[in-house]
Amino acid sequence: MATSKEYIEFVCEQLHGCGGEIRYRKMFGEYMVYINDKPALLVCDDTVFAPVHDSIAHLLQDAERGIPYDGAKERYILDIENRGLAHEVLNCLEPHLCVPKPKKRKK
Protein backbone atom coordinates (compact mmCIF):
# COMPACT_ATOMS: atom_id res chain seq x y z
CA MET A 1 0.00 0.00 0.00
CA ALA A 2 1.64 3.24 -1.11
CA THR A 3 1.39 6.49 0.81
CA SER A 4 -1.53 8.65 -0.26
CA LYS A 5 -1.12 12.24 -1.42
CA GLU A 6 -3.47 13.31 1.39
CA TYR A 7 -1.28 11.65 4.01
CA ILE A 8 1.99 13.21 2.84
CA GLU A 9 0.30 16.62 2.79
CA PHE A 10 -0.96 15.99 6.36
CA VAL A 11 2.61 15.09 7.42
CA CYS A 12 3.98 18.32 5.95
CA GLU A 13 1.17 20.31 7.55
CA GLN A 14 2.09 18.82 10.95
CA LEU A 15 5.73 19.84 10.39
CA HIS A 16 4.90 23.37 9.21
CA GLY A 17 6.41 25.99 11.50
CA CYS A 18 9.14 23.79 12.94
CA GLY A 19 11.86 26.26 12.01
CA GLY A 20 12.74 25.24 8.49
CA GLU A 21 11.42 24.95 4.96
CA ILE A 22 9.51 21.68 4.58
CA ARG A 23 8.93 19.99 1.22
CA TYR A 24 8.46 16.48 -0.05
CA ARG A 25 9.45 14.51 -3.11
CA LYS A 26 7.99 11.32 -4.48
CA MET A 27 10.53 8.53 -4.69
CA PHE A 28 9.76 5.00 -5.90
CA GLY A 29 6.07 5.37 -5.04
CA GLU A 30 6.78 6.66 -1.53
CA TYR A 31 8.03 10.01 -0.22
CA MET A 32 11.06 11.72 1.25
CA VAL A 33 10.43 14.78 3.45
CA TYR A 34 13.12 17.46 3.34
CA ILE A 35 13.90 20.23 5.82
CA ASN A 36 15.97 23.06 4.37
CA ASP A 37 16.74 20.83 1.35
CA LYS A 38 18.14 18.07 3.60
CA PRO A 39 16.50 14.62 3.43
CA ALA A 40 15.02 14.02 6.89
CA LEU A 41 12.08 11.62 7.01
CA LEU A 42 10.81 8.76 4.91
CA VAL A 43 7.08 8.27 4.54
CA CYS A 44 6.20 4.76 3.43
CA ASP A 45 2.81 3.03 3.61
CA ASP A 46 1.35 6.01 5.52
CA THR A 47 4.02 5.66 8.22
CA VAL A 48 6.67 8.26 9.06
CA PHE A 49 10.21 6.97 9.62
CA ALA A 50 13.04 8.95 11.23
CA PRO A 51 16.68 7.84 11.04
CA VAL A 52 18.24 6.25 14.10
CA HIS A 53 20.61 8.98 15.27
CA ASP A 54 22.18 9.94 18.60
CA SER A 55 20.73 13.48 18.40
CA ILE A 56 17.16 12.18 18.69
CA ALA A 57 17.70 8.97 20.68
CA HIS A 58 16.56 10.63 23.93
CA LEU A 59 13.30 11.75 22.28
CA LEU A 60 12.48 8.41 20.63
CA GLN A 61 13.94 5.91 23.08
CA ASP A 62 10.51 4.34 23.61
CA ALA A 63 9.41 4.65 19.98
CA GLU A 64 8.65 1.63 17.88
CA ARG A 65 11.15 0.82 15.14
CA GLY A 66 10.58 -0.52 11.68
CA ILE A 67 12.04 -1.03 8.24
CA PRO A 68 10.39 1.21 5.63
CA TYR A 69 11.16 -1.00 2.62
CA ASP A 70 13.16 -4.12 1.76
CA GLY A 71 16.87 -3.50 2.09
CA ALA A 72 16.52 -0.33 4.19
CA LYS A 73 18.06 0.22 7.60
CA GLU A 74 15.89 0.12 10.69
CA ARG A 75 14.40 3.51 11.60
CA TYR A 76 12.28 5.04 14.33
CA ILE A 77 8.56 5.23 13.64
CA LEU A 78 7.59 8.82 14.36
CA ASP A 79 4.16 9.63 15.80
CA ILE A 80 3.41 12.48 13.41
CA GLU A 81 0.16 13.29 15.19
CA ASN A 82 2.25 14.44 18.17
CA ARG A 83 3.16 17.75 16.57
CA GLY A 84 5.38 18.93 19.44
CA LEU A 85 7.45 15.75 19.34
CA ALA A 86 7.73 15.87 15.54
CA HIS A 87 9.01 19.46 15.72
CA GLU A 88 11.53 18.55 18.45
CA VAL A 89 12.78 15.59 16.44
CA LEU A 90 13.32 17.69 13.29
CA ASN A 91 14.94 20.55 15.20
CA CYS A 92 17.41 18.16 16.87
CA LEU A 93 18.08 16.20 13.70
CA GLU A 94 18.38 19.02 11.14
CA PRO A 95 21.89 20.27 12.11
CA HIS A 96 23.24 16.73 11.58
CA LEU A 97 21.74 16.23 8.12
CA CYS A 98 23.57 16.98 4.88
CA VAL A 99 22.35 18.54 1.67
CA PRO A 100 22.84 15.89 -1.02
CA LYS A 101 25.49 16.63 -3.61
CA PRO A 102 24.11 17.23 -7.10
CA LYS A 103 24.56 14.27 -9.41
CA LYS A 104 26.89 14.76 -12.33
CA ARG A 105 25.24 14.43 -15.70
CA LYS A 106 26.62 11.89 -18.12
CA LYS A 107 27.65 13.24 -21.50
PDB file of N, CA and C in Angstrom:
ATOM      1  N   MET A   1       0.849  -1.180   0.000  1.00  0.00           N
ATOM      2  CA  MET A   1       0.000   0.000   0.000  1.00  0.00           C
ATOM      3  C   MET A   1       0.890   1.238   0.000  1.00  0.00           C
ATOM      4  N   ALA A   2       0.816   2.026  -1.008  1.00  0.00           N
ATOM      5  CA  ALA A   2       1.635   3.236  -1.106  1.00  0.00           C
ATOM      6  C   ALA A   2       1.020   4.365  -0.280  1.00  0.00           C
ATOM      7  N   THR A   3       1.841   5.323   0.049  1.00  0.00           N
ATOM      8  CA  THR A   3       1.394   6.491   0.806  1.00  0.00           C
ATOM      9  C   THR A   3       0.492   7.351  -0.071  1.00  0.00           C
ATOM     10  N   SER A   4      -0.600   7.800   0.499  1.00  0.00           N
ATOM     11  CA  SER A   4      -1.531   8.647  -0.256  1.00  0.00           C
ATOM     12  C   SER A   4      -1.040  10.096  -0.271  1.00  0.00           C
ATOM     13  N   LYS A   5      -1.451  10.815  -1.287  1.00  0.00           N
ATOM     14  CA  LYS A   5      -1.118  12.238  -1.419  1.00  0.00           C
ATOM     15  C   LYS A   5      -1.670  13.020  -0.220  1.00  0.00           C
ATOM     16  N   GLU A   6      -2.857  12.643   0.238  1.00  0.00           N
ATOM     17  CA  GLU A   6      -3.470  13.314   1.387  1.00  0.00           C
ATOM     18  C   GLU A   6      -2.621  13.125   2.642  1.00  0.00           C
ATOM     19  N   TYR A   7      -2.061  11.919   2.812  1.00  0.00           N
ATOM     20  CA  TYR A   7      -1.285  11.651   4.013  1.00  0.00           C
ATOM     21  C   TYR A   7       0.030  12.434   4.006  1.00  0.00           C
ATOM     22  N   ILE A   8       0.724  12.477   2.885  1.00  0.00           N
ATOM     23  CA  ILE A   8       1.994  13.213   2.843  1.00  0.00           C
ATOM     24  C   ILE A   8       1.744  14.710   3.049  1.00  0.00           C
ATOM     25  N   GLU A   9       0.643  15.211   2.556  1.00  0.00           N
ATOM     26  CA  GLU A   9       0.302  16.618   2.786  1.00  0.00           C
ATOM     27  C   GLU A   9      -0.029  16.859   4.257  1.00  0.00           C
ATOM     28  N   PHE A  10      -0.689  15.898   4.918  1.00  0.00           N
ATOM     29  CA  PHE A  10      -0.958  15.988   6.358  1.00  0.00           C
ATOM     30  C   PHE A  10       0.358  16.007   7.138  1.00  0.00           C
ATOM     31  N   VAL A  11       1.297  15.141   6.755  1.00  0.00           N
ATOM     32  CA  VAL A  11       2.606  15.090   7.420  1.00  0.00           C
ATOM     33  C   VAL A  11       3.286  16.452   7.327  1.00  0.00           C
ATOM     34  N   CYS A  12       3.322  17.023   6.141  1.00  0.00           N
ATOM     35  CA  CYS A  12       3.976  18.318   5.952  1.00  0.00           C
ATOM     36  C   CYS A  12       3.248  19.431   6.705  1.00  0.00           C
ATOM     37  N   GLU A  13       1.941  19.334   6.785  1.00  0.00           N
ATOM     38  CA  GLU A  13       1.169  20.309   7.552  1.00  0.00           C
ATOM     39  C   GLU A  13       1.533  20.219   9.037  1.00  0.00           C
ATOM     40  N   GLN A  14       1.711  19.013   9.551  1.00  0.00           N
ATOM     41  CA  GLN A  14       2.093  18.822  10.949  1.00  0.00           C
ATOM     42  C   GLN A  14       3.485  19.403  11.215  1.00  0.00           C
ATOM     43  N   LEU A  15       4.355  19.367  10.226  1.00  0.00           N
ATOM     44  CA  LEU A  15       5.730  19.838  10.392  1.00  0.00           C
ATOM     45  C   LEU A  15       5.882  21.329  10.122  1.00  0.00           C
ATOM     46  N   HIS A  16       4.854  21.943   9.537  1.00  0.00           N
ATOM     47  CA  HIS A  16       4.897  23.369   9.213  1.00  0.00           C
ATOM     48  C   HIS A  16       5.173  24.189  10.481  1.00  0.00           C
ATOM     49  N   GLY A  17       6.104  25.116  10.373  1.00  0.00           N
ATOM     50  CA  GLY A  17       6.413  25.991  11.500  1.00  0.00           C
ATOM     51  C   GLY A  17       7.468  25.441  12.448  1.00  0.00           C
ATOM     52  N   CYS A  18       8.144  24.396  12.043  1.00  0.00           N
ATOM     53  CA  CYS A  18       9.139  23.794  12.940  1.00  0.00           C
ATOM     54  C   CYS A  18      10.500  24.484  12.853  1.00  0.00           C
ATOM     55  N   GLY A  19      10.600  25.532  12.072  1.00  0.00           N
ATOM     56  CA  GLY A  19      11.862  26.256  12.010  1.00  0.00           C
ATOM     57  C   GLY A  19      12.658  26.019  10.747  1.00  0.00           C
ATOM     58  N   GLY A  20      12.043  25.465   9.749  1.00  0.00           N
ATOM     59  CA  GLY A  20      12.737  25.240   8.489  1.00  0.00           C
ATOM     60  C   GLY A  20      11.749  25.081   7.357  1.00  0.00           C
ATOM     61  N   GLU A  21      12.259  25.139   6.133  1.00  0.00           N
ATOM     62  CA  GLU A  21      11.416  24.949   4.959  1.00  0.00           C
ATOM     63  C   GLU A  21      11.166  23.450   4.770  1.00  0.00           C
ATOM     64  N   ILE A  22       9.907  23.073   4.722  1.00  0.00           N
ATOM     65  CA  ILE A  22       9.511  21.675   4.577  1.00  0.00           C
ATOM     66  C   ILE A  22       8.983  21.456   3.158  1.00  0.00           C
ATOM     67  N   ARG A  23       9.460  20.396   2.530  1.00  0.00           N
ATOM     68  CA  ARG A  23       8.931  19.995   1.224  1.00  0.00           C
ATOM     69  C   ARG A  23       9.026  18.481   1.135  1.00  0.00           C
ATOM     70  N   TYR A  24       8.376  17.927   0.143  1.00  0.00           N
ATOM     71  CA  TYR A  24       8.460  16.482  -0.047  1.00  0.00           C
ATOM     72  C   TYR A  24       8.693  16.172  -1.513  1.00  0.00           C
ATOM     73  N   ARG A  25       9.180  14.961  -1.745  1.00  0.00           N
ATOM     74  CA  ARG A  25       9.446  14.513  -3.107  1.00  0.00           C
ATOM     75  C   ARG A  25       9.072  13.038  -3.198  1.00  0.00           C
ATOM     76  N   LYS A  26       8.382  12.710  -4.253  1.00  0.00           N
ATOM     77  CA  LYS A  26       7.988  11.322  -4.475  1.00  0.00           C
ATOM     78  C   LYS A  26       9.196  10.535  -4.951  1.00  0.00           C
ATOM     79  N   MET A  27       9.394   9.380  -4.334  1.00  0.00           N
ATOM     80  CA  MET A  27      10.530   8.530  -4.687  1.00  0.00           C
ATOM     81  C   MET A  27      10.075   7.080  -4.663  1.00  0.00           C
ATOM     82  N   PHE A  28      10.100   6.424  -5.793  1.00  0.00           N
ATOM     83  CA  PHE A  28       9.756   5.003  -5.898  1.00  0.00           C
ATOM     84  C   PHE A  28       8.374   4.696  -5.323  1.00  0.00           C
ATOM     85  N   GLY A  29       7.432   5.585  -5.513  1.00  0.00           N
ATOM     86  CA  GLY A  29       6.073   5.366  -5.041  1.00  0.00           C
ATOM     87  C   GLY A  29       5.838   5.796  -3.607  1.00  0.00           C
ATOM     88  N   GLU A  30       6.886   6.165  -2.904  1.00  0.00           N
ATOM     89  CA  GLU A  30       6.784   6.661  -1.534  1.00  0.00           C
ATOM     90  C   GLU A  30       7.367   8.066  -1.503  1.00  0.00           C
ATOM     91  N   TYR A  31       7.607   8.613  -0.314  1.00  0.00           N
ATOM     92  CA  TYR A  31       8.025  10.012  -0.220  1.00  0.00           C
ATOM     93  C   TYR A  31       9.208  10.212   0.711  1.00  0.00           C
ATOM     94  N   MET A  32      10.010  11.226   0.377  1.00  0.00           N
ATOM     95  CA  MET A  32      11.059  11.720   1.253  1.00  0.00           C
ATOM     96  C   MET A  32      10.648  13.133   1.649  1.00  0.00           C
ATOM     97  N   VAL A  33      10.723  13.432   2.954  1.00  0.00           N
ATOM     98  CA  VAL A  33      10.429  14.776   3.449  1.00  0.00           C
ATOM     99  C   VAL A  33      11.771  15.460   3.703  1.00  0.00           C
ATOM    100  N   TYR A  34      11.894  16.682   3.215  1.00  0.00           N
ATOM    101  CA  TYR A  34      13.116  17.461   3.345  1.00  0.00           C
ATOM    102  C   TYR A  34      12.875  18.644   4.272  1.00  0.00           C
ATOM    103  N   ILE A  35      13.901  18.983   5.062  1.00  0.00           N
ATOM    104  CA  ILE A  35      13.898  20.225   5.823  1.00  0.00           C
ATOM    105  C   ILE A  35      15.120  21.016   5.370  1.00  0.00           C
ATOM    106  N   ASN A  36      14.900  22.214   4.901  1.00  0.00           N
ATOM    107  CA  ASN A  36      15.974  23.062   4.374  1.00  0.00           C
ATOM    108  C   ASN A  36      16.815  22.312   3.334  1.00  0.00           C
ATOM    109  N   ASP A  37      16.137  21.609   2.442  1.00  0.00           N
ATOM    110  CA  ASP A  37      16.744  20.834   1.347  1.00  0.00           C
ATOM    111  C   ASP A  37      17.567  19.633   1.809  1.00  0.00           C
ATOM    112  N   LYS A  38      17.432  19.244   3.075  1.00  0.00           N
ATOM    113  CA  LYS A  38      18.137  18.073   3.598  1.00  0.00           C
ATOM    114  C   LYS A  38      17.139  16.935   3.780  1.00  0.00           C
ATOM    115  N   PRO A  39      17.420  15.744   3.254  1.00  0.00           N
ATOM    116  CA  PRO A  39      16.497  14.623   3.432  1.00  0.00           C
ATOM    117  C   PRO A  39      16.413  14.241   4.903  1.00  0.00           C
ATOM    118  N   ALA A  40      15.181  14.229   5.451  1.00  0.00           N
ATOM    119  CA  ALA A  40      15.021  14.020   6.888  1.00  0.00           C
ATOM    120  C   ALA A  40      14.181  12.796   7.234  1.00  0.00           C
ATOM    121  N   LEU A  41      13.024  12.679   6.640  1.00  0.00           N
ATOM    122  CA  LEU A  41      12.083  11.625   7.011  1.00  0.00           C
ATOM    123  C   LEU A  41      11.622  10.861   5.781  1.00  0.00           C
ATOM    124  N   LEU A  42      11.431   9.572   5.944  1.00  0.00           N
ATOM    125  CA  LEU A  42      10.811   8.756   4.909  1.00  0.00           C
ATOM    126  C   LEU A  42       9.350   8.548   5.287  1.00  0.00           C
ATOM    127  N   VAL A  43       8.486   8.584   4.307  1.00  0.00           N
ATOM    128  CA  VAL A  43       7.077   8.275   4.539  1.00  0.00           C
ATOM    129  C   VAL A  43       6.724   7.128   3.598  1.00  0.00           C
ATOM    130  N   CYS A  44       6.498   5.965   4.184  1.00  0.00           N
ATOM    131  CA  CYS A  44       6.202   4.758   3.431  1.00  0.00           C
ATOM    132  C   CYS A  44       4.964   4.087   4.019  1.00  0.00           C
ATOM    133  N   ASP A  45       4.043   3.691   3.170  1.00  0.00           N
ATOM    134  CA  ASP A  45       2.812   3.033   3.613  1.00  0.00           C
ATOM    135  C   ASP A  45       2.113   3.810   4.725  1.00  0.00           C
ATOM    136  N   ASP A  46       1.998   5.119   4.553  1.00  0.00           N
ATOM    137  CA  ASP A  46       1.346   6.011   5.518  1.00  0.00           C
ATOM    138  C   ASP A  46       1.957   5.901   6.914  1.00  0.00           C
ATOM    139  N   THR A  47       3.274   5.704   6.968  1.00  0.00           N
ATOM    140  CA  THR A  47       4.022   5.655   8.219  1.00  0.00           C
ATOM    141  C   THR A  47       5.241   6.554   8.055  1.00  0.00           C
ATOM    142  N   VAL A  48       5.543   7.342   9.105  1.00  0.00           N
ATOM    143  CA  VAL A  48       6.669   8.262   9.060  1.00  0.00           C
ATOM    144  C   VAL A  48       7.862   7.629   9.773  1.00  0.00           C
ATOM    145  N   PHE A  49       8.994   7.582   9.082  1.00  0.00           N
ATOM    146  CA  PHE A  49      10.210   6.973   9.616  1.00  0.00           C
ATOM    147  C   PHE A  49      11.304   8.026   9.767  1.00  0.00           C
ATOM    148  N   ALA A  50      11.915   8.057  10.951  1.00  0.00           N
ATOM    149  CA  ALA A  50      13.042   8.951  11.227  1.00  0.00           C
ATOM    150  C   ALA A  50      14.302   8.107  11.363  1.00  0.00           C
ATOM    151  N   PRO A  51      15.447   8.630  10.931  1.00  0.00           N
ATOM    152  CA  PRO A  51      16.680   7.843  11.037  1.00  0.00           C
ATOM    153  C   PRO A  51      17.066   7.623  12.494  1.00  0.00           C
ATOM    154  N   VAL A  52      17.708   6.500  12.759  1.00  0.00           N
ATOM    155  CA  VAL A  52      18.238   6.245  14.099  1.00  0.00           C
ATOM    156  C   VAL A  52      19.507   7.087  14.211  1.00  0.00           C
ATOM    157  N   HIS A  53      19.489   8.058  15.114  1.00  0.00           N
ATOM    158  CA  HIS A  53      20.610   8.984  15.269  1.00  0.00           C
ATOM    159  C   HIS A  53      20.722   9.390  16.731  1.00  0.00           C
ATOM    160  N   ASP A  54      21.951   9.581  17.201  1.00  0.00           N
ATOM    161  CA  ASP A  54      22.184   9.945  18.603  1.00  0.00           C
ATOM    162  C   ASP A  54      21.474  11.238  19.003  1.00  0.00           C
ATOM    163  N   SER A  55      21.328  12.177  18.081  1.00  0.00           N
ATOM    164  CA  SER A  55      20.732  13.478  18.401  1.00  0.00           C
ATOM    165  C   SER A  55      19.254  13.392  18.781  1.00  0.00           C
ATOM    166  N   ILE A  56      18.579  12.316  18.364  1.00  0.00           N
ATOM    167  CA  ILE A  56      17.157  12.177  18.692  1.00  0.00           C
ATOM    168  C   ILE A  56      16.859  10.942  19.529  1.00  0.00           C
ATOM    169  N   ALA A  57      17.897  10.214  19.915  1.00  0.00           N
ATOM    170  CA  ALA A  57      17.700   8.970  20.682  1.00  0.00           C
ATOM    171  C   ALA A  57      16.941   9.227  21.981  1.00  0.00           C
ATOM    172  N   HIS A  58      17.236  10.338  22.663  1.00  0.00           N
ATOM    173  CA  HIS A  58      16.556  10.629  23.928  1.00  0.00           C
ATOM    174  C   HIS A  58      15.071  10.930  23.727  1.00  0.00           C
ATOM    175  N   LEU A  59      14.701  11.432  22.571  1.00  0.00           N
ATOM    176  CA  LEU A  59      13.297  11.748  22.282  1.00  0.00           C
ATOM    177  C   LEU A  59      12.506  10.510  21.866  1.00  0.00           C
ATOM    178  N   LEU A  60      13.179   9.565  21.212  1.00  0.00           N
ATOM    179  CA  LEU A  60      12.482   8.415  20.635  1.00  0.00           C
ATOM    180  C   LEU A  60      12.919   7.088  21.249  1.00  0.00           C
ATOM    181  N   GLN A  61      13.451   7.138  22.463  1.00  0.00           N
ATOM    182  CA  GLN A  61      13.944   5.908  23.084  1.00  0.00           C
ATOM    183  C   GLN A  61      12.855   4.863  23.262  1.00  0.00           C
ATOM    184  N   ASP A  62      11.614   5.281  23.437  1.00  0.00           N
ATOM    185  CA  ASP A  62      10.514   4.336  23.611  1.00  0.00           C
ATOM    186  C   ASP A  62       9.709   4.115  22.323  1.00  0.00           C
ATOM    187  N   ALA A  63      10.141   4.749  21.245  1.00  0.00           N
ATOM    188  CA  ALA A  63       9.407   4.646  19.981  1.00  0.00           C
ATOM    189  C   ALA A  63       9.600   3.272  19.358  1.00  0.00           C
ATOM    190  N   GLU A  64       8.577   2.872  18.660  1.00  0.00           N
ATOM    191  CA  GLU A  64       8.654   1.634  17.881  1.00  0.00           C
ATOM    192  C   GLU A  64       9.662   1.843  16.751  1.00  0.00           C
ATOM    193  N   ARG A  65      10.237   0.756  16.277  1.00  0.00           N
ATOM    194  CA  ARG A  65      11.150   0.822  15.136  1.00  0.00           C
ATOM    195  C   ARG A  65      10.617  -0.056  14.018  1.00  0.00           C
ATOM    196  N   GLY A  66      11.013   0.274  12.819  1.00  0.00           N
ATOM    197  CA  GLY A  66      10.577  -0.522  11.677  1.00  0.00           C
ATOM    198  C   GLY A  66      11.490  -0.313  10.493  1.00  0.00           C
ATOM    199  N   ILE A  67      11.276  -1.123   9.477  1.00  0.00           N
ATOM    200  CA  ILE A  67      12.041  -1.033   8.241  1.00  0.00           C
ATOM    201  C   ILE A  67      11.079  -0.556   7.152  1.00  0.00           C
ATOM    202  N   PRO A  68      11.343   0.623   6.580  1.00  0.00           N
ATOM    203  CA  PRO A  68      10.389   1.213   5.632  1.00  0.00           C
ATOM    204  C   PRO A  68      10.210   0.446   4.329  1.00  0.00           C
ATOM    205  N   TYR A  69      11.250  -0.222   3.861  1.00  0.00           N
ATOM    206  CA  TYR A  69      11.165  -1.005   2.616  1.00  0.00           C
ATOM    207  C   TYR A  69      12.284  -2.042   2.642  1.00  0.00           C
ATOM    208  N   ASP A  70      12.154  -3.052   1.816  1.00  0.00           N
ATOM    209  CA  ASP A  70      13.159  -4.119   1.764  1.00  0.00           C
ATOM    210  C   ASP A  70      14.544  -3.546   1.478  1.00  0.00           C
ATOM    211  N   GLY A  71      15.500  -3.938   2.278  1.00  0.00           N
ATOM    212  CA  GLY A  71      16.872  -3.498   2.092  1.00  0.00           C
ATOM    213  C   GLY A  71      17.233  -2.227   2.833  1.00  0.00           C
ATOM    214  N   ALA A  72      16.255  -1.573   3.456  1.00  0.00           N
ATOM    215  CA  ALA A  72      16.518  -0.334   4.188  1.00  0.00           C
ATOM    216  C   ALA A  72      16.988  -0.645   5.607  1.00  0.00           C
ATOM    217  N   LYS A  73      17.646   0.343   6.207  1.00  0.00           N
ATOM    218  CA  LYS A  73      18.063   0.223   7.599  1.00  0.00           C
ATOM    219  C   LYS A  73      16.854   0.464   8.506  1.00  0.00           C
ATOM    220  N   GLU A  74      16.947  -0.086   9.699  1.00  0.00           N
ATOM    221  CA  GLU A  74      15.887   0.121  10.686  1.00  0.00           C
ATOM    222  C   GLU A  74      15.832   1.602  11.059  1.00  0.00           C
ATOM    223  N   ARG A  75      14.620   2.107  11.246  1.00  0.00           N
ATOM    224  CA  ARG A  75      14.396   3.509  11.600  1.00  0.00           C
ATOM    225  C   ARG A  75      13.355   3.603  12.710  1.00  0.00           C
ATOM    226  N   TYR A  76      13.337   4.764  13.356  1.00  0.00           N
ATOM    227  CA  TYR A  76      12.284   5.038  14.332  1.00  0.00           C
ATOM    228  C   TYR A  76      10.986   5.292  13.578  1.00  0.00           C
ATOM    229  N   ILE A  77       9.876   4.875  14.170  1.00  0.00           N
ATOM    230  CA  ILE A  77       8.560   5.233  13.642  1.00  0.00           C
ATOM    231  C   ILE A  77       8.112   6.455  14.429  1.00  0.00           C
ATOM    232  N   LEU A  78       7.915   7.547  13.735  1.00  0.00           N
ATOM    233  CA  LEU A  78       7.587   8.821  14.359  1.00  0.00           C
ATOM    234  C   LEU A  78       6.076   9.013  14.426  1.00  0.00           C
ATOM    235  N   ASP A  79       5.587   9.329  15.615  1.00  0.00           N
ATOM    236  CA  ASP A  79       4.164   9.628  15.801  1.00  0.00           C
ATOM    237  C   ASP A  79       3.920  11.047  15.297  1.00  0.00           C
ATOM    238  N   ILE A  80       3.546  11.171  14.049  1.00  0.00           N
ATOM    239  CA  ILE A  80       3.408  12.481  13.410  1.00  0.00           C
ATOM    240  C   ILE A  80       2.221  13.266  13.965  1.00  0.00           C
ATOM    241  N   GLU A  81       1.294  12.580  14.595  1.00  0.00           N
ATOM    242  CA  GLU A  81       0.157  13.292  15.194  1.00  0.00           C
ATOM    243  C   GLU A  81       0.564  14.057  16.446  1.00  0.00           C
ATOM    244  N   ASN A  82       1.690  13.697  17.030  1.00  0.00           N
ATOM    245  CA  ASN A  82       2.248  14.441  18.166  1.00  0.00           C
ATOM    246  C   ASN A  82       3.132  15.545  17.582  1.00  0.00           C
ATOM    247  N   ARG A  83       2.491  16.661  17.277  1.00  0.00           N
ATOM    248  CA  ARG A  83       3.156  17.752  16.566  1.00  0.00           C
ATOM    249  C   ARG A  83       4.378  18.286  17.325  1.00  0.00           C
ATOM    250  N   GLY A  84       4.262  18.425  18.639  1.00  0.00           N
ATOM    251  CA  GLY A  84       5.377  18.927  19.442  1.00  0.00           C
ATOM    252  C   GLY A  84       6.589  18.015  19.350  1.00  0.00           C
ATOM    253  N   LEU A  85       6.366  16.710  19.445  1.00  0.00           N
ATOM    254  CA  LEU A  85       7.453  15.748  19.339  1.00  0.00           C
ATOM    255  C   LEU A  85       8.069  15.784  17.945  1.00  0.00           C
ATOM    256  N   ALA A  86       7.236  15.830  16.925  1.00  0.00           N
ATOM    257  CA  ALA A  86       7.733  15.867  15.543  1.00  0.00           C
ATOM    258  C   ALA A  86       8.621  17.090  15.317  1.00  0.00           C
ATOM    259  N   HIS A  87       8.216  18.245  15.859  1.00  0.00           N
ATOM    260  CA  HIS A  87       9.015  19.462  15.724  1.00  0.00           C
ATOM    261  C   HIS A  87      10.338  19.313  16.466  1.00  0.00           C
ATOM    262  N   GLU A  88      10.301  18.760  17.678  1.00  0.00           N
ATOM    263  CA  GLU A  88      11.527  18.546  18.448  1.00  0.00           C
ATOM    264  C   GLU A  88      12.493  17.632  17.708  1.00  0.00           C
ATOM    265  N   VAL A  89      11.956  16.547  17.163  1.00  0.00           N
ATOM    266  CA  VAL A  89      12.781  15.587  16.436  1.00  0.00           C
ATOM    267  C   VAL A  89      13.475  16.273  15.256  1.00  0.00           C
ATOM    268  N   LEU A  90      12.717  17.017  14.451  1.00  0.00           N
ATOM    269  CA  LEU A  90      13.322  17.685  13.289  1.00  0.00           C
ATOM    270  C   LEU A  90      14.325  18.751  13.707  1.00  0.00           C
ATOM    271  N   ASN A  91      14.018  19.504  14.755  1.00  0.00           N
ATOM    272  CA  ASN A  91      14.937  20.549  15.203  1.00  0.00           C
ATOM    273  C   ASN A  91      16.246  19.975  15.728  1.00  0.00           C
ATOM    274  N   CYS A  92      16.193  18.819  16.387  1.00  0.00           N
ATOM    275  CA  CYS A  92      17.413  18.164  16.875  1.00  0.00           C
ATOM    276  C   CYS A  92      18.186  17.492  15.738  1.00  0.00           C
ATOM    277  N   LEU A  93      17.472  16.963  14.780  1.00  0.00           N
ATOM    278  CA  LEU A  93      18.075  16.202  13.697  1.00  0.00           C
ATOM    279  C   LEU A  93      18.666  17.082  12.593  1.00  0.00           C
ATOM    280  N   GLU A  94      18.028  18.189  12.291  1.00  0.00           N
ATOM    281  CA  GLU A  94      18.378  19.021  11.137  1.00  0.00           C
ATOM    282  C   GLU A  94      19.853  19.446  11.091  1.00  0.00           C
ATOM    283  N   PRO A  95      20.477  19.867  12.199  1.00  0.00           N
ATOM    284  CA  PRO A  95      21.892  20.271  12.110  1.00  0.00           C
ATOM    285  C   PRO A  95      22.835  19.126  11.716  1.00  0.00           C
ATOM    286  N   HIS A  96      22.397  17.893  11.870  1.00  0.00           N
ATOM    287  CA  HIS A  96      23.240  16.734  11.581  1.00  0.00           C
ATOM    288  C   HIS A  96      23.008  16.149  10.181  1.00  0.00           C
ATOM    289  N   LEU A  97      22.052  16.705   9.464  1.00  0.00           N
ATOM    290  CA  LEU A  97      21.740  16.225   8.118  1.00  0.00           C
ATOM    291  C   LEU A  97      22.575  16.978   7.092  1.00  0.00           C
ATOM    292  N   CYS A  98      22.774  16.367   5.951  1.00  0.00           N
ATOM    293  CA  CYS A  98      23.571  16.976   4.885  1.00  0.00           C
ATOM    294  C   CYS A  98      22.711  17.204   3.646  1.00  0.00           C
ATOM    295  N   VAL A  99      22.983  18.296   2.957  1.00  0.00           N
ATOM    296  CA  VAL A  99      22.345  18.544   1.670  1.00  0.00           C
ATOM    297  C   VAL A  99      23.013  17.597   0.673  1.00  0.00           C
ATOM    298  N   PRO A 100      22.218  16.809  -0.059  1.00  0.00           N
ATOM    299  CA  PRO A 100      22.836  15.887  -1.023  1.00  0.00           C
ATOM    300  C   PRO A 100      23.595  16.634  -2.116  1.00  0.00           C
ATOM    301  N   LYS A 101      24.700  16.040  -2.529  1.00  0.00           N
ATOM    302  CA  LYS A 101      25.488  16.627  -3.611  1.00  0.00           C
ATOM    303  C   LYS A 101      24.749  16.415  -4.925  1.00  0.00           C
ATOM    304  N   PRO A 102      24.769  17.420  -5.806  1.00  0.00           N
ATOM    305  CA  PRO A 102      24.106  17.229  -7.100  1.00  0.00           C
ATOM    306  C   PRO A 102      24.804  16.128  -7.900  1.00  0.00           C
ATOM    307  N   LYS A 103      24.006  15.341  -8.593  1.00  0.00           N
ATOM    308  CA  LYS A 103      24.563  14.271  -9.409  1.00  0.00           C
ATOM    309  C   LYS A 103      25.142  14.854 -10.688  1.00  0.00           C
ATOM    310  N   LYS A 104      26.266  14.315 -11.087  1.00  0.00           N
ATOM    311  CA  LYS A 104      26.889  14.758 -12.330  1.00  0.00           C
ATOM    312  C   LYS A 104      26.152  14.121 -13.504  1.00  0.00           C
ATOM    313  N   ARG A 105      25.915  14.908 -14.508  1.00  0.00           N
ATOM    314  CA  ARG A 105      25.240  14.427 -15.703  1.00  0.00           C
ATOM    315  C   ARG A 105      26.232  13.717 -16.606  1.00  0.00           C
ATOM    316  N   LYS A 106      25.785  12.612 -17.166  1.00  0.00           N
ATOM    317  CA  LYS A 106      26.623  11.889 -18.118  1.00  0.00           C
ATOM    318  C   LYS A 106      26.510  12.553 -19.470  1.00  0.00           C
ATOM    319  N   LYS A 107      27.653  12.622 -20.162  1.00  0.00           N
ATOM    320  CA  LYS A 107      27.650  13.238 -21.503  1.00  0.00           C
ATOM    321  C   LYS A 107      27.463  12.214 -22.562  1.00  0.00           C
TER     322      LYS A 107
END
